[in-house]
mmCIF file of C-alpha atoms in Angstrom:
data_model
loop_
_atom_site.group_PDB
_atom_site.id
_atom_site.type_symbol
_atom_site.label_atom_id
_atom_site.label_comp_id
_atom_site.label_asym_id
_atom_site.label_seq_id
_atom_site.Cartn_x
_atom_site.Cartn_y
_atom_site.Cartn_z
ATOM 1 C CA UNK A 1 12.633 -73.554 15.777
ATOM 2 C CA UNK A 2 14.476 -70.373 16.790
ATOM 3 C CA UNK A 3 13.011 -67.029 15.303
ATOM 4 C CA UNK A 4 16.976 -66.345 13.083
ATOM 5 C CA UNK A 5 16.681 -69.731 11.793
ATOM 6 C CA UNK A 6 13.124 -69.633 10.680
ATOM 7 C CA UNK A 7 14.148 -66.262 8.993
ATOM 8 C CA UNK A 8 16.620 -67.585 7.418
ATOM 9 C CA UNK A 9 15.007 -70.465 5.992
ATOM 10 C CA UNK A 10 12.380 -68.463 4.474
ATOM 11 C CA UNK A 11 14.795 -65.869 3.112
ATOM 12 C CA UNK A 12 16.406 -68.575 1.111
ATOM 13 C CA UNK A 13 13.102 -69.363 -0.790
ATOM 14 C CA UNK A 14 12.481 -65.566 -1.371
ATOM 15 C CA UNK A 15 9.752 -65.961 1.332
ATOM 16 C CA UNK A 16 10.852 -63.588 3.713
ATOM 17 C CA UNK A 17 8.198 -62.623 6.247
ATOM 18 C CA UNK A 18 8.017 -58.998 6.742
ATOM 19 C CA UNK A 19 7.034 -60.088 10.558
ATOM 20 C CA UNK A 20 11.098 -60.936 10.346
ATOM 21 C CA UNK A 21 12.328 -57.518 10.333
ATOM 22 C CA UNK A 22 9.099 -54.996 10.944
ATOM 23 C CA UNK A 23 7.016 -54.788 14.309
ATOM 24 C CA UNK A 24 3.654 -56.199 14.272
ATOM 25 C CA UNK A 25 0.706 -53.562 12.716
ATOM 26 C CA UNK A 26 -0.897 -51.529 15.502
ATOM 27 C CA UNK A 27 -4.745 -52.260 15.778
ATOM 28 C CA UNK A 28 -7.012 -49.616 14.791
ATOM 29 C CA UNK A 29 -7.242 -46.581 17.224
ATOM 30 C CA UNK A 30 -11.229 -46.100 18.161
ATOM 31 C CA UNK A 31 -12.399 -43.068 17.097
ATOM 32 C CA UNK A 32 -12.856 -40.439 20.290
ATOM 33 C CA UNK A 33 -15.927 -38.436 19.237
ATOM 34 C CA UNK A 34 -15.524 -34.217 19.347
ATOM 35 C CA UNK A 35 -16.518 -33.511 23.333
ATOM 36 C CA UNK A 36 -20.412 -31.856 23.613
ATOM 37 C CA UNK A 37 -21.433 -29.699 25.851
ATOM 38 C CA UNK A 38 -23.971 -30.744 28.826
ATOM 39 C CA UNK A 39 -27.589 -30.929 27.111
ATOM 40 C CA UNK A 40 -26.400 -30.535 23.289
ATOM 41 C CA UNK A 41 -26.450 -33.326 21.030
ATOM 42 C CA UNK A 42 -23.045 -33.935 18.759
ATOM 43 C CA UNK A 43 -23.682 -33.227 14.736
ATOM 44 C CA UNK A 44 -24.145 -36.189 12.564
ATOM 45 C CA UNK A 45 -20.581 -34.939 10.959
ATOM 46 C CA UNK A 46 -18.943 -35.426 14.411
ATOM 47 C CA UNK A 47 -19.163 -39.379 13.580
ATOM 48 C CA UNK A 48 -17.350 -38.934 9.841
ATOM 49 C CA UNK A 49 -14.216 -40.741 11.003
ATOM 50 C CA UNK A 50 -16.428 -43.130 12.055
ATOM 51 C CA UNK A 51 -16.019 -45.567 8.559
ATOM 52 C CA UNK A 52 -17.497 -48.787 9.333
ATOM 53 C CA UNK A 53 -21.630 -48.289 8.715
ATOM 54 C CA UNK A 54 -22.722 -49.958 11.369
ATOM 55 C CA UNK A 55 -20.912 -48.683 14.113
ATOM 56 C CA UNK A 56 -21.143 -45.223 12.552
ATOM 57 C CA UNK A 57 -25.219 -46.086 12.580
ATOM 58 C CA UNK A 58 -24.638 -47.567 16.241
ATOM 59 C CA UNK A 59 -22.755 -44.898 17.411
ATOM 60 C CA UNK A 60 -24.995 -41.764 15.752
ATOM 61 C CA UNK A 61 -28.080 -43.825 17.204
ATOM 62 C CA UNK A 62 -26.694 -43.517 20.905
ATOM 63 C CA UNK A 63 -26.510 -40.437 20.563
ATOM 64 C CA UNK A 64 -30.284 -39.640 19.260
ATOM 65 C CA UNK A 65 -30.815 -42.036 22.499
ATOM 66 C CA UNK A 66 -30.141 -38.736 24.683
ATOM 67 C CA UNK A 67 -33.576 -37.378 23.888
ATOM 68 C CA UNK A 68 -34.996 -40.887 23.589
ATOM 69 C CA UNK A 69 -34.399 -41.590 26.928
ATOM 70 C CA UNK A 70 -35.050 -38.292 28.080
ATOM 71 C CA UNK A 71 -38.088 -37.964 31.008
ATOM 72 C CA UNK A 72 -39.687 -35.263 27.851
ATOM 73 C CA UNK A 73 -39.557 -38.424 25.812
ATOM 74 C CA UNK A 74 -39.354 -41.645 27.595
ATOM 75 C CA UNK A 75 -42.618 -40.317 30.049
ATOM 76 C CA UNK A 76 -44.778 -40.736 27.167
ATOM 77 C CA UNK A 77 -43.669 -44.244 26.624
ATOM 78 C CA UNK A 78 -44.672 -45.770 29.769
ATOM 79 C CA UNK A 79 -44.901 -49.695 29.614
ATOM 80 C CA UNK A 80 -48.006 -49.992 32.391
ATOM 81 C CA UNK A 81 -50.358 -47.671 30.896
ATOM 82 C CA UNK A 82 -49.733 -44.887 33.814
ATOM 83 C CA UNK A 83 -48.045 -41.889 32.024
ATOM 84 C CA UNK A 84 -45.204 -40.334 34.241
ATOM 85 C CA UNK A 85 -44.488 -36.641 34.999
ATOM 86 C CA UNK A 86 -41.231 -34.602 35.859
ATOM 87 C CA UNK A 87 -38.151 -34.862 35.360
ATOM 88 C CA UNK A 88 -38.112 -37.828 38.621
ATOM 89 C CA UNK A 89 -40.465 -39.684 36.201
ATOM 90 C CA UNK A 90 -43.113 -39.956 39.018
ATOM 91 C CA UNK A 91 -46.428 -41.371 38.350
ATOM 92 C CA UNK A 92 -49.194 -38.848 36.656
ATOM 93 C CA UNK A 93 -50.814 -36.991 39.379
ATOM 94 C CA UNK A 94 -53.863 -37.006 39.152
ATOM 95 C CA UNK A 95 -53.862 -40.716 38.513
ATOM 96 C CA UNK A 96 -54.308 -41.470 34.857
ATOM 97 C CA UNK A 97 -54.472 -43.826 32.378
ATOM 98 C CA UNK A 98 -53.528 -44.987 28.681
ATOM 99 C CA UNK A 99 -57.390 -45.826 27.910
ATOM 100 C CA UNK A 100 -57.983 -48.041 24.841
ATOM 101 C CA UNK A 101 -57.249 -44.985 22.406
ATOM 102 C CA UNK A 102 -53.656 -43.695 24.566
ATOM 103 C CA UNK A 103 -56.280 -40.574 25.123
ATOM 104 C CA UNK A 104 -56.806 -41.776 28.353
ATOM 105 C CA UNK A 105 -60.365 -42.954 29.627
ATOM 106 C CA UNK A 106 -64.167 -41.594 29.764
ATOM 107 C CA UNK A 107 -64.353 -38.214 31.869
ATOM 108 C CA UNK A 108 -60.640 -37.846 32.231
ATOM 109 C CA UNK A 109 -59.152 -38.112 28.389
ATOM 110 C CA UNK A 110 -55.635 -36.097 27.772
ATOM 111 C CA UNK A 111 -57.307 -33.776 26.423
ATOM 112 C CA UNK A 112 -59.723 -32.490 29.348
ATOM 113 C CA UNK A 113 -56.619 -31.032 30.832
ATOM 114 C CA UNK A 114 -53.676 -30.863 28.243
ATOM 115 C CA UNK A 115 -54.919 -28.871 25.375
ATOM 116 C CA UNK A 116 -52.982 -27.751 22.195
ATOM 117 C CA UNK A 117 -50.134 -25.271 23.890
ATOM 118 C CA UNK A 118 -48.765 -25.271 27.602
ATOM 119 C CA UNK A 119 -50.768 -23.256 30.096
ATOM 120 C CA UNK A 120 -48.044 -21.838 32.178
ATOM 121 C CA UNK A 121 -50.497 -20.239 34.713
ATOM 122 C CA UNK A 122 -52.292 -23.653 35.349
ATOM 123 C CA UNK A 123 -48.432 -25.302 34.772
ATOM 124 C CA UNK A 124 -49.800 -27.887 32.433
ATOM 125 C CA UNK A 125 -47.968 -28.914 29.661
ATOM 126 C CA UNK A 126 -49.637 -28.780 26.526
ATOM 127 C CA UNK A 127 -49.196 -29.363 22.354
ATOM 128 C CA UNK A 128 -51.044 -30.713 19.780
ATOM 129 C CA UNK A 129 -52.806 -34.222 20.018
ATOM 130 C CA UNK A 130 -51.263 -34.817 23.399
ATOM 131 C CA UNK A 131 -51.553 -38.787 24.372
ATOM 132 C CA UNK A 132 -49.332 -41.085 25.007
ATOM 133 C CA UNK A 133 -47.095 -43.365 22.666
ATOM 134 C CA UNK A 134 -48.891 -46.728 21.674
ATOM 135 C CA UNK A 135 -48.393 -49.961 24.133
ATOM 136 C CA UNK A 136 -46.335 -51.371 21.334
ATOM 137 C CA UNK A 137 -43.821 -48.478 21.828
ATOM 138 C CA UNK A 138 -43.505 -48.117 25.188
ATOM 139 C CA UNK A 139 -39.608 -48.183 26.391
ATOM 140 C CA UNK A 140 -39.731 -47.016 29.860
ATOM 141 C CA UNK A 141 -36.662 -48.507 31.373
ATOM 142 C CA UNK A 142 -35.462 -50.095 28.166
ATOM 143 C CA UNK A 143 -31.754 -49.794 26.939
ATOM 144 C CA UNK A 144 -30.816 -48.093 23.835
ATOM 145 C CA UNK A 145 -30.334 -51.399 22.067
ATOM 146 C CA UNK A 146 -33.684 -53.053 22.698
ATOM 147 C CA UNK A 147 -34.949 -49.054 21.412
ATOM 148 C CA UNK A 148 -33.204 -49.341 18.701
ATOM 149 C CA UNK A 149 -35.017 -52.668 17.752
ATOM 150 C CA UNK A 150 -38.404 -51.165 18.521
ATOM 151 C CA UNK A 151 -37.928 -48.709 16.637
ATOM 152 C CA UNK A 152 -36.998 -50.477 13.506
ATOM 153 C CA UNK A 153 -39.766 -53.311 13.743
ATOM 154 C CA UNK A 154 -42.797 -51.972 12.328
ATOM 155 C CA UNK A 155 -45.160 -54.372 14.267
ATOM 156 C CA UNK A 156 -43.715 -52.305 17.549
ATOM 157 C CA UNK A 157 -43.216 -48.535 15.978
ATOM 158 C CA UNK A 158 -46.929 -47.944 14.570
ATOM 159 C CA UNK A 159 -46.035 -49.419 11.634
ATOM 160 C CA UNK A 160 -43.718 -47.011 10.370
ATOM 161 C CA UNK A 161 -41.417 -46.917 7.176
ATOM 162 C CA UNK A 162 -37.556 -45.605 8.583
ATOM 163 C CA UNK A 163 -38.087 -42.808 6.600
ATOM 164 C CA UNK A 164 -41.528 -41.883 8.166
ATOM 165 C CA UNK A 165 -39.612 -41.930 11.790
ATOM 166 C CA UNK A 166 -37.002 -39.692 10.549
ATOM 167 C CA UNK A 167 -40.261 -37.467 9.238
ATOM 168 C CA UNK A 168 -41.900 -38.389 12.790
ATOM 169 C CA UNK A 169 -38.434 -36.906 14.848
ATOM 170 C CA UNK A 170 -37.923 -33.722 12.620
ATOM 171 C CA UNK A 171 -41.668 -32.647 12.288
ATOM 172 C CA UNK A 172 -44.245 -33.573 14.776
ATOM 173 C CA UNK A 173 -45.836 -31.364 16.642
ATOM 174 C CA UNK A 174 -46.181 -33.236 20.017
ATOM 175 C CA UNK A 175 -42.144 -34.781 19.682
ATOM 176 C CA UNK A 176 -41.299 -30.540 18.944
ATOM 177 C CA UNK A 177 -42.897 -29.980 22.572
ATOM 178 C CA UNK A 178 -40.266 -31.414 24.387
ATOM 179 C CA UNK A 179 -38.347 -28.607 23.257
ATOM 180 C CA UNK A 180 -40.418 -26.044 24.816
ATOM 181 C CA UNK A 181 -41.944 -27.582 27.697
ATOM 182 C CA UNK A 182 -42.751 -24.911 29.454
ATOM 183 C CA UNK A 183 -42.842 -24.017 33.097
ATOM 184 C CA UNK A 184 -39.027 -24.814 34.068
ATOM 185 C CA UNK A 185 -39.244 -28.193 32.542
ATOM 186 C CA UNK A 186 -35.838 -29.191 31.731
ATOM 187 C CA UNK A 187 -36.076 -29.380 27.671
ATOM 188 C CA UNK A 188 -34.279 -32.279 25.851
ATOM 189 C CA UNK A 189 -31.099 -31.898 24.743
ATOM 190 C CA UNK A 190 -30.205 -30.436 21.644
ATOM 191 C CA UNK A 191 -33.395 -29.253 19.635
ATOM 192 C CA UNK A 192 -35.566 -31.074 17.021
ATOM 193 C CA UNK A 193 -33.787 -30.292 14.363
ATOM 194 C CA UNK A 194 -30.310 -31.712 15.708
ATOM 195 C CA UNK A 195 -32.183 -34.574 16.497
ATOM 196 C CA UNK A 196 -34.035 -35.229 12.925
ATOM 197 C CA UNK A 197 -30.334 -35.087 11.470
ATOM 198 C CA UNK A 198 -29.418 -37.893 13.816
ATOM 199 C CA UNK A 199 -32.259 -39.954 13.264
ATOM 200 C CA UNK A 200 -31.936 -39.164 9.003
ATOM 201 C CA UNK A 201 -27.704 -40.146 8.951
ATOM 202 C CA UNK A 202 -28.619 -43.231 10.962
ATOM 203 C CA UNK A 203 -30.994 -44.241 8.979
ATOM 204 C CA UNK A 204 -28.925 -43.132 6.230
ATOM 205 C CA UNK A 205 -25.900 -45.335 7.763
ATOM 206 C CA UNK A 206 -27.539 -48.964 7.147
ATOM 207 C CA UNK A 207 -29.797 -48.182 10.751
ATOM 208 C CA UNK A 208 -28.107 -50.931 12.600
ATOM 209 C CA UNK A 209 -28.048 -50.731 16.491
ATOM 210 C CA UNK A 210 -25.458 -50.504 19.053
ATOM 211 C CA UNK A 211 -24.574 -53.207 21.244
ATOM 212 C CA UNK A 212 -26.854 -54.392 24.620
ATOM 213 C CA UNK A 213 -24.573 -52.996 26.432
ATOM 214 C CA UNK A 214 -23.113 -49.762 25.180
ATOM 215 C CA UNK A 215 -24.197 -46.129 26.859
ATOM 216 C CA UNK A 216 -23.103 -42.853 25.674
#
């Protein structure tokens, strides 16, 4: 049937289709996020346009993913055991390893070498109860996505509540180092506070996680 006649037809029943005389809606323009400057973190406001929950959570949790997968974070969440070092993520040198209490093992625990503040004239990092992330949160080479499920499972994040990791990203002491890791280490972007606020409005947002295959 031609498009006037169908128009016509339903214009004599009073059923005239707007679709007759008006162009189809527009789909929804995705919301372009403020720009950020290299090794900042955007403010949890920045994603306010954002409407939907979940991609608001999905998009303010790729985002907190910058420091997550940063070598000051993601190097103390190997998935072998071996802690890395630098910013290269090369293998701990002198070897070393998780040990059954992430201390690391008899004669040569964390602690025998990384005490509670960094030691710039040795050049070893330091902060309080330095070890390394349980083997049940390891994400070394993981994707945001498959972090994002860790992090919410509480059989792989230390069984945590959501709103003891938000506490766990603003507060602790060893997470604050890798703000101020000392001897030219490059620091993580943003600082622990701009972080905690991600971590709190995603959590805030419903917590749902982005996509396998989104990067930000």
């Amino acid at each position: 049937m031609q498009p006037l006649l169908l128009c016509s037809l339903l214009a004599g029943v009073g059923l005239l289709a707007a679709a007759c005389d008006s162009p189809p809606a527009e789909a929804p323009r995705p919301v372009v996020l403020p720009p950020v400057a290299p090794g900042e973190l955007r403010s949890p406001e920045a994603f306010a346009a954002i409407r939907d929950d979940d991609a608001r959570a999905a998009s303010l949790f790729l985002e907190a993913s910058k420091v997550l997968l940063h070598p000051r974070c993601v190097n103390c969440h190997p998935h072998d055991g071996v802690p890395r070092q630098g910013d290269a993520g090369e293998r701990h040198s002198p070897p070393a390893e998780r040990g059954p209490n992430d201390r690391g093992v008899a004669a040569m625990e964390c602690t025998s070498c990384h005490q509670a503040q960094n030691l710039e004239l040795a050049r070893v990092p330091g902060a309080p109860g330095w070890h390394l992330a349980p083997a049940e949160m390891a994400w070394l080479g993981r994707s945001p996505a498959a972090i994002c499920a860790q992090i919410k499972d509480p059989a792989r994040n230390g069984k945590k509540t959501l709103a003891q990791i938000v506490e766990h990203a603003e507060r602790d002491e060893l997470v604050a180092w890798g703000w101020a890791p000392g001897h030219g280490r490059t620091k993580a972007p943003g600082s622990q506070a701009a972080f905690g606020a991600l971590v709190d409005a995603w959590v805030k947002a419903g917590a749902a996680c982005p996509p396998e295959e989104s990067r930000r």
